[in-house]
């Protein structure tokens, strides 16, 4: 299974997420703020991160953006979790590089399923950014795909 970092300043949410993930075999590292999350991530060994939007100091969205800027964490699967589900907040998280956005309150099964989906998509080696992937064109007349 995976080692998952959870950064959330709400002790109840931290406990609920931890229990759900530990029950299905994941190892959980708990932190209360972005600064502590960065310290844990610096040491490596984390397979995915769950970040609450509202934490003291730096927000989960800002932390996500900073993690994407660092080579060591640029391709880390990141799920942002928040009770704040307005469209602008979700867009901000996704623009910052989040792979998923989960609304609080959430169902344990949904949390586990979404995390497992992120982990399945994660290659053993860092995947290239989308800009580095070949472009694909579909020719209307032939219905053939051309990779360039």
PDB file of C-alpha atoms in Angstrom:
ATOM      1  CA  UNK A   1       0.000   0.000   0.000  1.00  0.00           C
ATOM      2  CA  UNK A   2       0.954   3.665  -0.007  1.00  0.00           C
ATOM      3  CA  UNK A   3       2.240   6.235   2.442  1.00  0.00           C
ATOM      4  CA  UNK A   4      -0.143   9.203   2.433  1.00  0.00           C
ATOM      5  CA  UNK A   5       0.453  12.639   3.919  1.00  0.00           C
ATOM      6  CA  UNK A   6      -2.637  14.343   5.346  1.00  0.00           C
ATOM      7  CA  UNK A   7      -2.341  18.065   6.111  1.00  0.00           C
ATOM      8  CA  UNK A   8      -5.387  19.354   7.992  1.00  0.00           C
ATOM      9  CA  UNK A   9      -5.613  21.558  11.080  1.00  0.00           C
ATOM     10  CA  UNK A  10      -9.001  20.098  12.098  1.00  0.00           C
ATOM     11  CA  UNK A  11      -8.267  17.210  14.474  1.00  0.00           C
ATOM     12  CA  UNK A  12     -11.610  15.487  13.795  1.00  0.00           C
ATOM     13  CA  UNK A  13     -11.161  15.504  10.017  1.00  0.00           C
ATOM     14  CA  UNK A  14      -7.554  14.417  10.382  1.00  0.00           C
ATOM     15  CA  UNK A  15      -8.619  11.484  12.539  1.00  0.00           C
ATOM     16  CA  UNK A  16     -11.476  10.447  10.230  1.00  0.00           C
ATOM     17  CA  UNK A  17      -9.313  10.499   7.110  1.00  0.00           C
ATOM     18  CA  UNK A  18      -6.478   8.688   8.855  1.00  0.00           C
ATOM     19  CA  UNK A  19      -8.733   5.909  10.122  1.00  0.00           C
ATOM     20  CA  UNK A  20     -10.357   5.431   6.718  1.00  0.00           C
ATOM     21  CA  UNK A  21      -7.015   5.135   4.933  1.00  0.00           C
ATOM     22  CA  UNK A  22      -5.365   2.976   7.587  1.00  0.00           C
ATOM     23  CA  UNK A  23      -8.295   0.539   7.450  1.00  0.00           C
ATOM     24  CA  UNK A  24      -7.546  -0.189   3.807  1.00  0.00           C
ATOM     25  CA  UNK A  25      -3.839  -0.618   4.459  1.00  0.00           C
ATOM     26  CA  UNK A  26      -2.266   2.773   3.812  1.00  0.00           C
ATOM     27  CA  UNK A  27       0.314   4.289   6.131  1.00  0.00           C
ATOM     28  CA  UNK A  28      -0.679   7.817   7.146  1.00  0.00           C
ATOM     29  CA  UNK A  29       1.550  10.725   8.128  1.00  0.00           C
ATOM     30  CA  UNK A  30      -0.452  13.494   9.839  1.00  0.00           C
ATOM     31  CA  UNK A  31       0.472  17.172   9.975  1.00  0.00           C
ATOM     32  CA  UNK A  32      -1.437  20.268  11.014  1.00  0.00           C
ATOM     33  CA  UNK A  33      -0.062  22.885   8.621  1.00  0.00           C
ATOM     34  CA  UNK A  34       1.737  23.518   5.338  1.00  0.00           C
ATOM     35  CA  UNK A  35       5.125  24.137   6.952  1.00  0.00           C
ATOM     36  CA  UNK A  36       5.056  20.706   8.602  1.00  0.00           C
ATOM     37  CA  UNK A  37       3.882  19.137   5.338  1.00  0.00           C
ATOM     38  CA  UNK A  38       6.860  20.599   3.464  1.00  0.00           C
ATOM     39  CA  UNK A  39       9.235  19.276   6.146  1.00  0.00           C
ATOM     40  CA  UNK A  40       7.807  15.747   5.800  1.00  0.00           C
ATOM     41  CA  UNK A  41       7.837  15.872   2.005  1.00  0.00           C
ATOM     42  CA  UNK A  42      11.456  17.041   1.991  1.00  0.00           C
ATOM     43  CA  UNK A  43      12.484  13.674   3.420  1.00  0.00           C
ATOM     44  CA  UNK A  44      10.682  11.725   0.659  1.00  0.00           C
ATOM     45  CA  UNK A  45       8.792   8.466   0.997  1.00  0.00           C
ATOM     46  CA  UNK A  46       5.333  10.000   0.528  1.00  0.00           C
ATOM     47  CA  UNK A  47       3.196   8.528  -2.261  1.00  0.00           C
ATOM     48  CA  UNK A  48       0.296  11.028  -2.184  1.00  0.00           C
ATOM     49  CA  UNK A  49      -0.844  14.125  -0.287  1.00  0.00           C
ATOM     50  CA  UNK A  50      -4.278  15.165   0.936  1.00  0.00           C
ATOM     51  CA  UNK A  51      -4.339  18.901   1.642  1.00  0.00           C
ATOM     52  CA  UNK A  52      -7.022  20.887   3.421  1.00  0.00           C
ATOM     53  CA  UNK A  53      -7.623  24.298   1.858  1.00  0.00           C
ATOM     54  CA  UNK A  54      -7.887  26.286   5.081  1.00  0.00           C
ATOM     55  CA  UNK A  55      -4.924  25.836   7.389  1.00  0.00           C
ATOM     56  CA  UNK A  56      -3.076  28.330   9.561  1.00  0.00           C
ATOM     57  CA  UNK A  57      -0.417  30.170   7.625  1.00  0.00           C
ATOM     58  CA  UNK A  58      -0.167  28.887   4.076  1.00  0.00           C
ATOM     59  CA  UNK A  59      -3.333  27.435   2.500  1.00  0.00           C
ATOM     60  CA  UNK A  60      -3.513  23.989   0.954  1.00  0.00           C
ATOM     61  CA  UNK A  61      -3.882  25.603  -2.472  1.00  0.00           C
ATOM     62  CA  UNK A  62      -0.732  27.670  -2.001  1.00  0.00           C
ATOM     63  CA  UNK A  63       1.087  24.593  -0.717  1.00  0.00           C
ATOM     64  CA  UNK A  64      -0.055  22.633  -3.767  1.00  0.00           C
ATOM     65  CA  UNK A  65       1.301  25.355  -6.070  1.00  0.00           C
ATOM     66  CA  UNK A  66       4.665  25.339  -4.269  1.00  0.00           C
ATOM     67  CA  UNK A  67       4.877  21.538  -4.421  1.00  0.00           C
ATOM     68  CA  UNK A  68       4.313  21.619  -8.179  1.00  0.00           C
ATOM     69  CA  UNK A  69       7.214  24.065  -8.530  1.00  0.00           C
ATOM     70  CA  UNK A  70       9.685  21.701  -6.813  1.00  0.00           C
ATOM     71  CA  UNK A  71      11.209  18.879  -8.907  1.00  0.00           C
ATOM     72  CA  UNK A  72      10.962  16.374  -6.032  1.00  0.00           C
ATOM     73  CA  UNK A  73       7.203  16.876  -5.634  1.00  0.00           C
ATOM     74  CA  UNK A  74       6.145  18.134  -9.065  1.00  0.00           C
ATOM     75  CA  UNK A  75       4.370  14.875  -9.892  1.00  0.00           C
ATOM     76  CA  UNK A  76       3.167  13.874  -6.429  1.00  0.00           C
ATOM     77  CA  UNK A  77      -0.544  12.926  -6.514  1.00  0.00           C
ATOM     78  CA  UNK A  78      -2.365  15.699  -4.639  1.00  0.00           C
ATOM     79  CA  UNK A  79      -5.989  15.818  -3.542  1.00  0.00           C
ATOM     80  CA  UNK A  80      -7.313  19.057  -2.098  1.00  0.00           C
ATOM     81  CA  UNK A  81     -10.082  18.587   0.461  1.00  0.00           C
ATOM     82  CA  UNK A  82     -12.366  21.372   1.648  1.00  0.00           C
ATOM     83  CA  UNK A  83     -15.843  22.342   2.791  1.00  0.00           C
ATOM     84  CA  UNK A  84     -15.434  25.380   0.548  1.00  0.00           C
ATOM     85  CA  UNK A  85     -16.873  24.122  -2.727  1.00  0.00           C
ATOM     86  CA  UNK A  86     -17.529  27.260  -4.707  1.00  0.00           C
ATOM     87  CA  UNK A  87     -16.468  27.083  -8.351  1.00  0.00           C
ATOM     88  CA  UNK A  88     -13.732  29.693  -7.967  1.00  0.00           C
ATOM     89  CA  UNK A  89     -12.048  27.792  -5.110  1.00  0.00           C
ATOM     90  CA  UNK A  90     -12.149  24.530  -7.063  1.00  0.00           C
ATOM     91  CA  UNK A  91     -10.674  26.233 -10.157  1.00  0.00           C
ATOM     92  CA  UNK A  92      -7.934  27.766  -8.013  1.00  0.00           C
ATOM     93  CA  UNK A  93      -6.997  24.350  -6.622  1.00  0.00           C
ATOM     94  CA  UNK A  94      -6.971  22.687 -10.020  1.00  0.00           C
ATOM     95  CA  UNK A  95      -4.989  25.568 -11.553  1.00  0.00           C
ATOM     96  CA  UNK A  96      -2.476  25.241  -8.702  1.00  0.00           C
ATOM     97  CA  UNK A  97      -1.917  21.639  -9.782  1.00  0.00           C
ATOM     98  CA  UNK A  98      -4.305  19.559  -7.664  1.00  0.00           C
ATOM     99  CA  UNK A  99      -5.186  16.219  -9.207  1.00  0.00           C
ATOM    100  CA  UNK A 100      -8.562  16.076  -7.457  1.00  0.00           C
ATOM    101  CA  UNK A 101     -10.837  18.128  -5.191  1.00  0.00           C
ATOM    102  CA  UNK A 102     -12.996  16.393  -2.583  1.00  0.00           C
ATOM    103  CA  UNK A 103     -15.808  18.145  -0.750  1.00  0.00           C
ATOM    104  CA  UNK A 104     -16.252  17.952   3.038  1.00  0.00           C
ATOM    105  CA  UNK A 105     -18.195  16.257   4.380  1.00  0.00           C
ATOM    106  CA  UNK A 106     -17.242  13.208   2.357  1.00  0.00           C
ATOM    107  CA  UNK A 107     -18.038   9.528   2.488  1.00  0.00           C
ATOM    108  CA  UNK A 108     -15.193   7.263   3.563  1.00  0.00           C
ATOM    109  CA  UNK A 109     -15.666   5.072   0.497  1.00  0.00           C
ATOM    110  CA  UNK A 110     -15.398   8.040  -1.849  1.00  0.00           C
ATOM    111  CA  UNK A 111     -12.212   9.273  -0.175  1.00  0.00           C
ATOM    112  CA  UNK A 112     -10.617   5.835  -0.481  1.00  0.00           C
ATOM    113  CA  UNK A 113     -11.761   5.300  -4.065  1.00  0.00           C
ATOM    114  CA  UNK A 114     -10.492   8.687  -5.240  1.00  0.00           C
ATOM    115  CA  UNK A 115      -7.149   8.233  -3.524  1.00  0.00           C
ATOM    116  CA  UNK A 116      -6.738   4.762  -4.986  1.00  0.00           C
ATOM    117  CA  UNK A 117      -7.545   6.176  -8.428  1.00  0.00           C
ATOM    118  CA  UNK A 118      -4.820   8.804  -8.035  1.00  0.00           C
ATOM    119  CA  UNK A 119      -2.330   6.184  -6.897  1.00  0.00           C
ATOM    120  CA  UNK A 120      -3.133   3.872  -9.833  1.00  0.00           C
ATOM    121  CA  UNK A 121      -2.452   6.651 -12.319  1.00  0.00           C
ATOM    122  CA  UNK A 122       0.875   7.450 -10.714  1.00  0.00           C
ATOM    123  CA  UNK A 123       3.723   5.920 -12.679  1.00  0.00           C
ATOM    124  CA  UNK A 124       6.802   4.563 -10.955  1.00  0.00           C
ATOM    125  CA  UNK A 125       8.767   7.402 -12.516  1.00  0.00           C
ATOM    126  CA  UNK A 126       7.705  11.020 -12.741  1.00  0.00           C
ATOM    127  CA  UNK A 127       5.387  11.643 -15.656  1.00  0.00           C
ATOM    128  CA  UNK A 128       6.178  14.540 -17.985  1.00  0.00           C
ATOM    129  CA  UNK A 129       4.126  17.706 -17.822  1.00  0.00           C
ATOM    130  CA  UNK A 130       1.282  17.884 -20.349  1.00  0.00           C
ATOM    131  CA  UNK A 131       3.218  20.386 -22.482  1.00  0.00           C
ATOM    132  CA  UNK A 132       5.939  17.768 -23.042  1.00  0.00           C
ATOM    133  CA  UNK A 133       3.519  15.095 -24.263  1.00  0.00           C
ATOM    134  CA  UNK A 134       3.098  14.568 -28.006  1.00  0.00           C
ATOM    135  CA  UNK A 135       0.186  16.383 -29.573  1.00  0.00           C
ATOM    136  CA  UNK A 136      -2.596  14.359 -31.144  1.00  0.00           C
ATOM    137  CA  UNK A 137      -4.518  15.424 -34.242  1.00  0.00           C
ATOM    138  CA  UNK A 138      -7.572  13.721 -35.668  1.00  0.00           C
ATOM    139  CA  UNK A 139      -7.950  14.022 -39.400  1.00  0.00           C
ATOM    140  CA  UNK A 140     -11.668  14.347 -40.179  1.00  0.00           C
ATOM    141  CA  UNK A 141     -11.503  12.783 -43.644  1.00  0.00           C
ATOM    142  CA  UNK A 142      -9.682   9.634 -42.581  1.00  0.00           C
ATOM    143  CA  UNK A 143     -10.641   9.451 -38.891  1.00  0.00           C
ATOM    144  CA  UNK A 144      -6.998   8.601 -38.216  1.00  0.00           C
ATOM    145  CA  UNK A 145      -5.061   9.862 -35.243  1.00  0.00           C
ATOM    146  CA  UNK A 146      -1.677  11.385 -35.912  1.00  0.00           C
ATOM    147  CA  UNK A 147       0.806  11.692 -33.057  1.00  0.00           C
ATOM    148  CA  UNK A 148       3.429  14.380 -33.571  1.00  0.00           C
TER     149      UNK A 148
END
